[in-house]
PDB file as gemmi writes it, atoms N, CA and C in Angstrom:
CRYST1    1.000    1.000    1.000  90.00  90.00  90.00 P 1                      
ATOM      1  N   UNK A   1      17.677 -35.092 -14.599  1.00  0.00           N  
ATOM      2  CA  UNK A   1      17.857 -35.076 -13.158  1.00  0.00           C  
ATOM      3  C   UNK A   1      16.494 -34.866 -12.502  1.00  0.00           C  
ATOM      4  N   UNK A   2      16.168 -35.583 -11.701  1.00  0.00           N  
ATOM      5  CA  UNK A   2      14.821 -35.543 -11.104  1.00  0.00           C  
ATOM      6  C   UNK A   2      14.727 -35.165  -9.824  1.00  0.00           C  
ATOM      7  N   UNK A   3      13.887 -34.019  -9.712  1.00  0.00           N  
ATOM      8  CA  UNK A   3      13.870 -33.119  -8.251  1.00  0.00           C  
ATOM      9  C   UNK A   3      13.419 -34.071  -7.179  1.00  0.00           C  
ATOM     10  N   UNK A   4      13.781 -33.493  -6.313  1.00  0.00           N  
ATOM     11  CA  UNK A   4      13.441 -34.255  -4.936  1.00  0.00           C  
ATOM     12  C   UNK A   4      12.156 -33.522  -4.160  1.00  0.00           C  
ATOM     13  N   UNK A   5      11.882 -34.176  -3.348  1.00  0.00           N  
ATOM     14  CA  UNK A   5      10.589 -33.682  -2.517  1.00  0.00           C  
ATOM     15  C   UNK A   5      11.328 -32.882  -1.448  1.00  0.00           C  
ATOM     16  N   UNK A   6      10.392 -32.096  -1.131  1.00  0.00           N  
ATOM     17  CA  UNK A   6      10.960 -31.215  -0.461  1.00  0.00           C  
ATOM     18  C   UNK A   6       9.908 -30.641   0.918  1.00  0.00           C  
ATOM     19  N   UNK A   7      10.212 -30.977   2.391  1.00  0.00           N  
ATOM     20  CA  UNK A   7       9.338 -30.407   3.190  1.00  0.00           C  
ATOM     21  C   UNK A   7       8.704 -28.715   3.442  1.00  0.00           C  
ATOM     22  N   UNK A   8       7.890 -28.528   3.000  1.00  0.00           N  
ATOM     23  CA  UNK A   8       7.209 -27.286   3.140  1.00  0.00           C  
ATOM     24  C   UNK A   8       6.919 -27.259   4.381  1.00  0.00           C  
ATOM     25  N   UNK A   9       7.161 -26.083   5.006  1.00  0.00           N  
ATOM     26  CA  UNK A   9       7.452 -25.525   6.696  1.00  0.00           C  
ATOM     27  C   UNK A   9       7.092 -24.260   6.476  1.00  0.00           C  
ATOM     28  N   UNK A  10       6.399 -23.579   7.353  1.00  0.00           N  
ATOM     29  CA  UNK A  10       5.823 -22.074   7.886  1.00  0.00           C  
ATOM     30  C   UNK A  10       7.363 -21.558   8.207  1.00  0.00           C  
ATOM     31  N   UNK A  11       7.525 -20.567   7.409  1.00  0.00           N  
ATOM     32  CA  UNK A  11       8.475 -19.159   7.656  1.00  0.00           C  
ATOM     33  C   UNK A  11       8.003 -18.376   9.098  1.00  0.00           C  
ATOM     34  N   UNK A  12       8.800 -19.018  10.065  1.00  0.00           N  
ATOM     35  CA  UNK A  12       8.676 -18.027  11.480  1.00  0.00           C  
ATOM     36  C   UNK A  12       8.957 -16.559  11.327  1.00  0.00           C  
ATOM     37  N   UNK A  13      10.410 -16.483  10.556  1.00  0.00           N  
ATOM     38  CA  UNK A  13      10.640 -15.214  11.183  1.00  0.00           C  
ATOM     39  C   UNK A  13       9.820 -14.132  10.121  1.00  0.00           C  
ATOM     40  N   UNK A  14       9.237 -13.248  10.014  1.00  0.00           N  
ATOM     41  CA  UNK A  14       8.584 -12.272   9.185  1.00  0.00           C  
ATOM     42  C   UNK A  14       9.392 -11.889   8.237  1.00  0.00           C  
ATOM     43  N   UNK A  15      10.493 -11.111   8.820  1.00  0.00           N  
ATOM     44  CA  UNK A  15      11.891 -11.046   7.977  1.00  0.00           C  
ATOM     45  C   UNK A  15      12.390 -11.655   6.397  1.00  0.00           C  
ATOM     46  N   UNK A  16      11.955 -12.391   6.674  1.00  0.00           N  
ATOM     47  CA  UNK A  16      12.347 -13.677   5.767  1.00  0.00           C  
ATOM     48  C   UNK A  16      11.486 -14.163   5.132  1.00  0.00           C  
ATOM     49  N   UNK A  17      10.139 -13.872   4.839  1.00  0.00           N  
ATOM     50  CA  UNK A  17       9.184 -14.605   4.052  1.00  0.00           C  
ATOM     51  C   UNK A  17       9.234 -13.533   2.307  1.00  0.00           C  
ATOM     52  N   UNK A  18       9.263 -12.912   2.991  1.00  0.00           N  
ATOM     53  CA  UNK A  18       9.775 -11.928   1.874  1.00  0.00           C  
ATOM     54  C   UNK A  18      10.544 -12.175   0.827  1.00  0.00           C  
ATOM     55  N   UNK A  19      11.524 -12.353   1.543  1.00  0.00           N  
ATOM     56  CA  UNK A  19      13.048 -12.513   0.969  1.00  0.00           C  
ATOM     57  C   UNK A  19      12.972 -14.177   0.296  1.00  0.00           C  
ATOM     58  N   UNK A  20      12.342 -15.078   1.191  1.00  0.00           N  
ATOM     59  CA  UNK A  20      12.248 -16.327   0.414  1.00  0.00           C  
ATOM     60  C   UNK A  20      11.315 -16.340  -0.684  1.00  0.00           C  
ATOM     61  N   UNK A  21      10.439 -15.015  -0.310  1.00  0.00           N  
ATOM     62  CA  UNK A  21       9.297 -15.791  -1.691  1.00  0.00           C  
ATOM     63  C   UNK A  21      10.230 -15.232  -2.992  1.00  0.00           C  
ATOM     64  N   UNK A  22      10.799 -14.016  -2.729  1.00  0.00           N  
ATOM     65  CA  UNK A  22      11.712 -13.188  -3.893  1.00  0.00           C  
ATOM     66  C   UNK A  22      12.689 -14.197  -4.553  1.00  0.00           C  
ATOM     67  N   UNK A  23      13.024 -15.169  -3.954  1.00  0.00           N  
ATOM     68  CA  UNK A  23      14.501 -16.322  -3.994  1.00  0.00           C  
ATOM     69  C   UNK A  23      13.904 -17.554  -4.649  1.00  0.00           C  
ATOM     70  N   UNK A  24      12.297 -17.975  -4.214  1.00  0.00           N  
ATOM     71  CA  UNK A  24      11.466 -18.805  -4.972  1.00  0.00           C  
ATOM     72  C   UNK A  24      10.669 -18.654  -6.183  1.00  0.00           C  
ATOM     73  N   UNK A  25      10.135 -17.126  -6.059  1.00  0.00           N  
ATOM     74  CA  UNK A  25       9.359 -17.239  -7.017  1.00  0.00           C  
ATOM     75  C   UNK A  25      10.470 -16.451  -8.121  1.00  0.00           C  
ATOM     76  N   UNK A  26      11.857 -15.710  -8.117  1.00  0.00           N  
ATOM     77  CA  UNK A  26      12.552 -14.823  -9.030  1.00  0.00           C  
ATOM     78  C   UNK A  26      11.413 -13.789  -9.498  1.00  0.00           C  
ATOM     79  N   UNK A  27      11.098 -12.926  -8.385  1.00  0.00           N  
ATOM     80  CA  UNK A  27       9.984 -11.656  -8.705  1.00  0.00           C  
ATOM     81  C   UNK A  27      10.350 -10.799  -7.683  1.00  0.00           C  
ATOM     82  N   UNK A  28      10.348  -9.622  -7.654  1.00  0.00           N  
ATOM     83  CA  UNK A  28       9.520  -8.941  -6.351  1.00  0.00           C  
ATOM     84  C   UNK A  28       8.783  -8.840  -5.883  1.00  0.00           C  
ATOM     85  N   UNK A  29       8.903  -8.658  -4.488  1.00  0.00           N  
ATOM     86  CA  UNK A  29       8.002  -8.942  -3.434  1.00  0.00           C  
ATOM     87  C   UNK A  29       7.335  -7.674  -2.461  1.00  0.00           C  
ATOM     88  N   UNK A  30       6.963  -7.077  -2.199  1.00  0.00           N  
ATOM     89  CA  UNK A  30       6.385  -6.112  -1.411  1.00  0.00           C  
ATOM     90  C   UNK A  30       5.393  -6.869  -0.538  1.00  0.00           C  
ATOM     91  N   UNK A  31       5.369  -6.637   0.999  1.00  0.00           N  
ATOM     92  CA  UNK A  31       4.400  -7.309   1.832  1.00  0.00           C  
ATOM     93  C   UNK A  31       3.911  -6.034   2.813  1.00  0.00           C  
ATOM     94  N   UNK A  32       2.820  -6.361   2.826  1.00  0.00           N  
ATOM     95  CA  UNK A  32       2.776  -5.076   4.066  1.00  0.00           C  
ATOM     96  C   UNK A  32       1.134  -6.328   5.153  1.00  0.00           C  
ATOM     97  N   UNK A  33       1.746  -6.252   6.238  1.00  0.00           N  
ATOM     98  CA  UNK A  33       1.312  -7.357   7.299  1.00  0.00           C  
ATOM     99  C   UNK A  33       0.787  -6.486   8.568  1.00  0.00           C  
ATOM    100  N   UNK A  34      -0.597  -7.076   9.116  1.00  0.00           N  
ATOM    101  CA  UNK A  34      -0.700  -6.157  10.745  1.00  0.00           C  
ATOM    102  C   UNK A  34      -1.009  -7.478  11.285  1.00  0.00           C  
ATOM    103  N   UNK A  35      -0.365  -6.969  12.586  1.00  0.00           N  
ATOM    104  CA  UNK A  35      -0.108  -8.800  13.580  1.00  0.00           C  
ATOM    105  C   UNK A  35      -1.888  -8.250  13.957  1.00  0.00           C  
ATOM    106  N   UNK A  36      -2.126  -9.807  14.944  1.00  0.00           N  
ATOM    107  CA  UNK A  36      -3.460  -9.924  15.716  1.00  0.00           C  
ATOM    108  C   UNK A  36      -3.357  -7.741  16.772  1.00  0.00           C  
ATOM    109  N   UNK A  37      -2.411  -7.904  16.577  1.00  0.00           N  
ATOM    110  CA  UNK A  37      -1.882  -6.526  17.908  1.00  0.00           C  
ATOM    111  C   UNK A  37      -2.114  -4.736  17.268  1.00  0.00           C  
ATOM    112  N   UNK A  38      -2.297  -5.014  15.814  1.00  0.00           N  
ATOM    113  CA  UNK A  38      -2.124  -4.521  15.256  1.00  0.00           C  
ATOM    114  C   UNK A  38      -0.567  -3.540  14.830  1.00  0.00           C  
ATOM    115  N   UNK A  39       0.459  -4.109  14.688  1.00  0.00           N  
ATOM    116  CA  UNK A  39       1.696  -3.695  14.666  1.00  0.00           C  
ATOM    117  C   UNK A  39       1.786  -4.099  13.657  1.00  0.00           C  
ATOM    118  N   UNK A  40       2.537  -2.996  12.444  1.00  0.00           N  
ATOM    119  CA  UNK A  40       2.698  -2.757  11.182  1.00  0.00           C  
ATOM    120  C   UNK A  40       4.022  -3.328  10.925  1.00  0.00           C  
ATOM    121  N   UNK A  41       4.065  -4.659   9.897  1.00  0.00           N  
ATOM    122  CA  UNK A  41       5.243  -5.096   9.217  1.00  0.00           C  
ATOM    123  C   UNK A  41       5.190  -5.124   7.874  1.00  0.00           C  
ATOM    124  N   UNK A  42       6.562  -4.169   7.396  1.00  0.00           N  
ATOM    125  CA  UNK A  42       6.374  -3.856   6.150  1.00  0.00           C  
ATOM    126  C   UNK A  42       7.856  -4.686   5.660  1.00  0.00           C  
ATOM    127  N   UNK A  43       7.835  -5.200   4.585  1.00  0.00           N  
ATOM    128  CA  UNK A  43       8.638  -6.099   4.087  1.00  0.00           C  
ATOM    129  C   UNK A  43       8.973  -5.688   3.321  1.00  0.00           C  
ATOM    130  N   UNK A  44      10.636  -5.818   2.421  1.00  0.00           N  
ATOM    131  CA  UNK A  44      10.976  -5.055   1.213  1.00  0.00           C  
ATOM    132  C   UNK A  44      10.811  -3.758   0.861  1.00  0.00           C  
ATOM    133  N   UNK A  45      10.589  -3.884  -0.657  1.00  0.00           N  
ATOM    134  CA  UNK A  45      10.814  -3.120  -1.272  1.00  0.00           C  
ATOM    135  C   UNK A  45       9.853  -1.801  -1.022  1.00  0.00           C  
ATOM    136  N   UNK A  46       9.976  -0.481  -1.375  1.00  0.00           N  
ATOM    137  CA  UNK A  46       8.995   0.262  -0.733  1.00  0.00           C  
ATOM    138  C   UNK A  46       8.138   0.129  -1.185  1.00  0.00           C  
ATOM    139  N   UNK A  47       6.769   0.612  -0.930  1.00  0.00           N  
ATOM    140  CA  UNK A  47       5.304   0.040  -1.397  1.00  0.00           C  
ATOM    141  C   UNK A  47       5.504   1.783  -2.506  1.00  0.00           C  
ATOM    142  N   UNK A  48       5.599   2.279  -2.481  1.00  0.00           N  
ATOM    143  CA  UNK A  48       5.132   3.675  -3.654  1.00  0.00           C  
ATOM    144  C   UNK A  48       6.278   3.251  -5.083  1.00  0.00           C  
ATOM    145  N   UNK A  49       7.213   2.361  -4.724  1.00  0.00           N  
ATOM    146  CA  UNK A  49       7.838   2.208  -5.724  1.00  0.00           C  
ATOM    147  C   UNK A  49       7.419   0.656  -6.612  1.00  0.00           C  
ATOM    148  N   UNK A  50       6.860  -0.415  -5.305  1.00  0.00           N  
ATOM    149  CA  UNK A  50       6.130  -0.935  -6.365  1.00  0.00           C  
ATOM    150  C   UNK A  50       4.746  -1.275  -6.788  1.00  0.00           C  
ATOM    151  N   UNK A  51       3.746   0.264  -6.250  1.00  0.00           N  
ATOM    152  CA  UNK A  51       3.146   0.506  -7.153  1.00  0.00           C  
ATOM    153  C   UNK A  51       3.041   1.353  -8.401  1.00  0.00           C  
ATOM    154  N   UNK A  52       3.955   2.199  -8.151  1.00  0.00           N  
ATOM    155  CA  UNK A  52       4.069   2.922  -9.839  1.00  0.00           C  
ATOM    156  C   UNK A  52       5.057   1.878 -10.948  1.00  0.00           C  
ATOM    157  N   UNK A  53       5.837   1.095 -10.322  1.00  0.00           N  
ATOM    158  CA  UNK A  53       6.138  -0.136 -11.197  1.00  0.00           C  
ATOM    159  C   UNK A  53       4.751  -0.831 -11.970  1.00  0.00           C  
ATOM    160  N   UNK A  54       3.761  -1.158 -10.990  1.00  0.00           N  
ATOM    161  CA  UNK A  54       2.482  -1.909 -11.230  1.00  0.00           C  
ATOM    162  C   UNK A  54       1.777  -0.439 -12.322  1.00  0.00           C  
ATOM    163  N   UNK A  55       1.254   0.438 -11.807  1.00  0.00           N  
ATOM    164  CA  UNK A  55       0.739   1.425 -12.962  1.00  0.00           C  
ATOM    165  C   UNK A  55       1.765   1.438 -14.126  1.00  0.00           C  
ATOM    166  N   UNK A  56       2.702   1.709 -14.473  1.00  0.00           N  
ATOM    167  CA  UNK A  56       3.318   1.626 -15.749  1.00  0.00           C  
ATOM    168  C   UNK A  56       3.175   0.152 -16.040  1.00  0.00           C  
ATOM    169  N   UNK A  57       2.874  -0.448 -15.821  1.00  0.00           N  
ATOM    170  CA  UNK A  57       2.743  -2.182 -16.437  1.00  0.00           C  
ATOM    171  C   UNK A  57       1.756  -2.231 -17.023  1.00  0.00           C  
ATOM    172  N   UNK A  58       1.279  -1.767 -16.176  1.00  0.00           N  
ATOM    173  CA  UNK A  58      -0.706  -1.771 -16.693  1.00  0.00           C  
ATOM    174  C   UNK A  58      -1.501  -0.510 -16.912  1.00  0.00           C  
ATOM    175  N   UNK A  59      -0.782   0.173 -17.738  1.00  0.00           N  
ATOM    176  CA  UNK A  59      -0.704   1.735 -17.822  1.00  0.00           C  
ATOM    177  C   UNK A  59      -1.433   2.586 -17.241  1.00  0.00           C  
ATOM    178  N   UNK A  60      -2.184   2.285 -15.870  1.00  0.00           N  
ATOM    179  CA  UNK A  60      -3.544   2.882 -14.785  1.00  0.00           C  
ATOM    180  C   UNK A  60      -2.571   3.817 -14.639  1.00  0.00           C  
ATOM    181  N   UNK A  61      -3.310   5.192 -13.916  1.00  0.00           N  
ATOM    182  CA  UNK A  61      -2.540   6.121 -12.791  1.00  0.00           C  
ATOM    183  C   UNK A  61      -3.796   5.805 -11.435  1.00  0.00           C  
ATOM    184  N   UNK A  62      -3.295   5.268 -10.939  1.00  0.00           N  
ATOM    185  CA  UNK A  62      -3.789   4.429  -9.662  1.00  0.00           C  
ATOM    186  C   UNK A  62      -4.044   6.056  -8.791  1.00  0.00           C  
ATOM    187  N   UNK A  63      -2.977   6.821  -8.249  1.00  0.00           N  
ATOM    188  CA  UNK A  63      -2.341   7.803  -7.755  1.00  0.00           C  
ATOM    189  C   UNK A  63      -3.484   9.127  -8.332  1.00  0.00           C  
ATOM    190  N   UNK A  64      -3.605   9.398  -9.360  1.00  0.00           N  
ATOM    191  CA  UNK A  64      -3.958  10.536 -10.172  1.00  0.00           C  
ATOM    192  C   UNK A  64      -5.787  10.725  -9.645  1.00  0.00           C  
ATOM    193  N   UNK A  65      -6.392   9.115  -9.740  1.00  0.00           N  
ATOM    194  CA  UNK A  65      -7.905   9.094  -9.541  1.00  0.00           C  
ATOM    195  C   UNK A  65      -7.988   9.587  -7.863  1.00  0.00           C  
ATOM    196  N   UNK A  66      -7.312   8.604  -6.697  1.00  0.00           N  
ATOM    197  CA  UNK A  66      -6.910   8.891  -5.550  1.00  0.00           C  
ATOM    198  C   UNK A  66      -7.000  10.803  -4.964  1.00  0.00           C  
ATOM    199  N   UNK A  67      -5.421  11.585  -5.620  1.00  0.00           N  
ATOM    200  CA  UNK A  67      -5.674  12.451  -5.697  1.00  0.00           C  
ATOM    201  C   UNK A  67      -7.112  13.312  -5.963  1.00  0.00           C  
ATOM    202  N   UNK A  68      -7.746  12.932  -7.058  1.00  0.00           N  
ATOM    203  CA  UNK A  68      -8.648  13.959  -7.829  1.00  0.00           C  
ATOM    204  C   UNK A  68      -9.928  13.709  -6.400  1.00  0.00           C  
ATOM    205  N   UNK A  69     -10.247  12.276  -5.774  1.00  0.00           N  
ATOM    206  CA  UNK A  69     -10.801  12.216  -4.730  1.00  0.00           C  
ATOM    207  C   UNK A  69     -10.891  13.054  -3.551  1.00  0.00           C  
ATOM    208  N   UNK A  70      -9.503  13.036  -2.879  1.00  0.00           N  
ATOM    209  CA  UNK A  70      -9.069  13.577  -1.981  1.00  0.00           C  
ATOM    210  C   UNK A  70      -9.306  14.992  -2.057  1.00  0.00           C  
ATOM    211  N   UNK A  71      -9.131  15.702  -3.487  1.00  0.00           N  
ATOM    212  CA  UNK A  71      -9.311  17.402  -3.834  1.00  0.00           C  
ATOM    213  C   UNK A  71     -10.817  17.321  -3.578  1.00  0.00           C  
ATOM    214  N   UNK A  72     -11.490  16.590  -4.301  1.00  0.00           N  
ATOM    215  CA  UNK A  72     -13.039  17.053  -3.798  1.00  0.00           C  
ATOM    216  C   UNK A  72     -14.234  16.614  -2.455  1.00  0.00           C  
ATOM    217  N   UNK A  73     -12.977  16.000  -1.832  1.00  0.00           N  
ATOM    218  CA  UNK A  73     -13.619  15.889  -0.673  1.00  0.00           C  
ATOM    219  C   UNK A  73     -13.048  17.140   0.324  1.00  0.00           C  
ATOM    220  N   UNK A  74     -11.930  17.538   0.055  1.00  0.00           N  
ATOM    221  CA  UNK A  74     -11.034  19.075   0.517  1.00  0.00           C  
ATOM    222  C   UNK A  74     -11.853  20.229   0.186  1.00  0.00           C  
ATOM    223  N   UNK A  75     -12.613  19.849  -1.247  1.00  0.00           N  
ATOM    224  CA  UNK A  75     -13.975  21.524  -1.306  1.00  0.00           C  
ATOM    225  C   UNK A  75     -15.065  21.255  -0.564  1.00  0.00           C  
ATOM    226  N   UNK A  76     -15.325  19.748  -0.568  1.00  0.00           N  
ATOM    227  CA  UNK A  76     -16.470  19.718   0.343  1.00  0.00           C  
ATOM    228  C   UNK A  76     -16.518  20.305   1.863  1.00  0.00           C  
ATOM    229  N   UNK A  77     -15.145  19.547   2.222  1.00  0.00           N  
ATOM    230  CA  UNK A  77     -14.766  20.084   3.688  1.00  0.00           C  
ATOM    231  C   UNK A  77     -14.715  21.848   4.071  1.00  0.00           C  
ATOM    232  N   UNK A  78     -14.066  22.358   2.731  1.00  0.00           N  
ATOM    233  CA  UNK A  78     -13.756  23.861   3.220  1.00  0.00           C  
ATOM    234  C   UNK A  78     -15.207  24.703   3.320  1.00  0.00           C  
ATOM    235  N   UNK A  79     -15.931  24.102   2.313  1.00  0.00           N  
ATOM    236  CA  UNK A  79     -17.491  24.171   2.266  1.00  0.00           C  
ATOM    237  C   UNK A  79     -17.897  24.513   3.547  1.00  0.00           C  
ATOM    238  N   UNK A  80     -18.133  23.350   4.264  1.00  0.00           N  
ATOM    239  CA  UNK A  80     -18.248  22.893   5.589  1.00  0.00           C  
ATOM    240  C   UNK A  80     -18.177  24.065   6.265  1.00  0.00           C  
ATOM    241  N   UNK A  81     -16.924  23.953   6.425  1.00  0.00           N  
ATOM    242  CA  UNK A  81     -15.871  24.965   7.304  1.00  0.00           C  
ATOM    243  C   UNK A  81     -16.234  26.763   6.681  1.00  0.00           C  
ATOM    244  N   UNK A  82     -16.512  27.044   6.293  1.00  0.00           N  
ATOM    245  CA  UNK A  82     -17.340  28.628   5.362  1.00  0.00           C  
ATOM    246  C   UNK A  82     -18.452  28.526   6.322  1.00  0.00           C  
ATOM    247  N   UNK A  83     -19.217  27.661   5.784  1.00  0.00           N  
ATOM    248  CA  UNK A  83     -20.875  27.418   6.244  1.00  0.00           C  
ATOM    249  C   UNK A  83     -20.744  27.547   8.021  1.00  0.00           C  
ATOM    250  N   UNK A  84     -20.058  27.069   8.367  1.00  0.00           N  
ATOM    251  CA  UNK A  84     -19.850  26.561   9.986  1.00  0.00           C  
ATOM    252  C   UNK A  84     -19.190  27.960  10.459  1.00  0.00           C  
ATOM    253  N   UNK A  85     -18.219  29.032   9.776  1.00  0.00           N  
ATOM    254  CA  UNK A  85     -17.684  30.012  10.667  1.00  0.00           C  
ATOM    255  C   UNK A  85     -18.626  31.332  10.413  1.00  0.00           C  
ATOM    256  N   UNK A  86     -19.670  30.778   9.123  1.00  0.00           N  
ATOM    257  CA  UNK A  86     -20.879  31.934   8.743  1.00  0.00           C  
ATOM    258  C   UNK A  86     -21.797  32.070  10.427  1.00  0.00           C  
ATOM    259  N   UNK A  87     -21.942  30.711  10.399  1.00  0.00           N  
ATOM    260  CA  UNK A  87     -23.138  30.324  11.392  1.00  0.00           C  
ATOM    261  C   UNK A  87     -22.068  30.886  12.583  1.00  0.00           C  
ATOM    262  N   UNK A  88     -21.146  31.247  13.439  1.00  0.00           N  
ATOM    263  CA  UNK A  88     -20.444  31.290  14.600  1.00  0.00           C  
ATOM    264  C   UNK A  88     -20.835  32.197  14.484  1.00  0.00           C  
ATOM    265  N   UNK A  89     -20.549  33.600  13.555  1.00  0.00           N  
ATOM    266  CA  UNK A  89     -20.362  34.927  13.562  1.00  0.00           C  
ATOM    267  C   UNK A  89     -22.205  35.737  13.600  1.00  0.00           C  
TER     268      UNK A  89                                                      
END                                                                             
């Protein structure tokens, strides 16, 4: 049986690009979109669930390096903040 051609057309509604690529490609889909306006469209599935899907695939802890960042920029800051209420007093 031989496929037919088929017109390829721009997905208007946002809603739905999602959901069609999930229906075309048989995968999940996660989208996360900011218009020219900057207004946040998030599509599907939640984004924290499929990136720890993606780290167990590819056995990273994406999350763990992130964290360990965030802690030492938090000593740097409290640093800061010591040094800065030394100097008030």
């Amino acid at each position: 049986m031989a496929r037919g051609k088929i017109q390829i057309k721009r997905i208007e509604n946002t809603t739905k690009k999602a959901n069609k690529l999930t229906i075309l490609c048989d995968a999940k889909v996660s989208i996360i979109m900011f218009s020219s306006t900057g207004k946040l469209h998030k599509i599907e599935q939640s984004t924290k669930q499929f990136f720890d899907q993606y780290q167990m695939i590819l056995g990273v802890d994406i999350w763990n390096s992130h964290y360990e960042n965030m802690q030492e920029n938090l000593k740097k800051l409290k640093e800061v903040n010591r040094n800065l209420r030394k100097e008030f007093r």
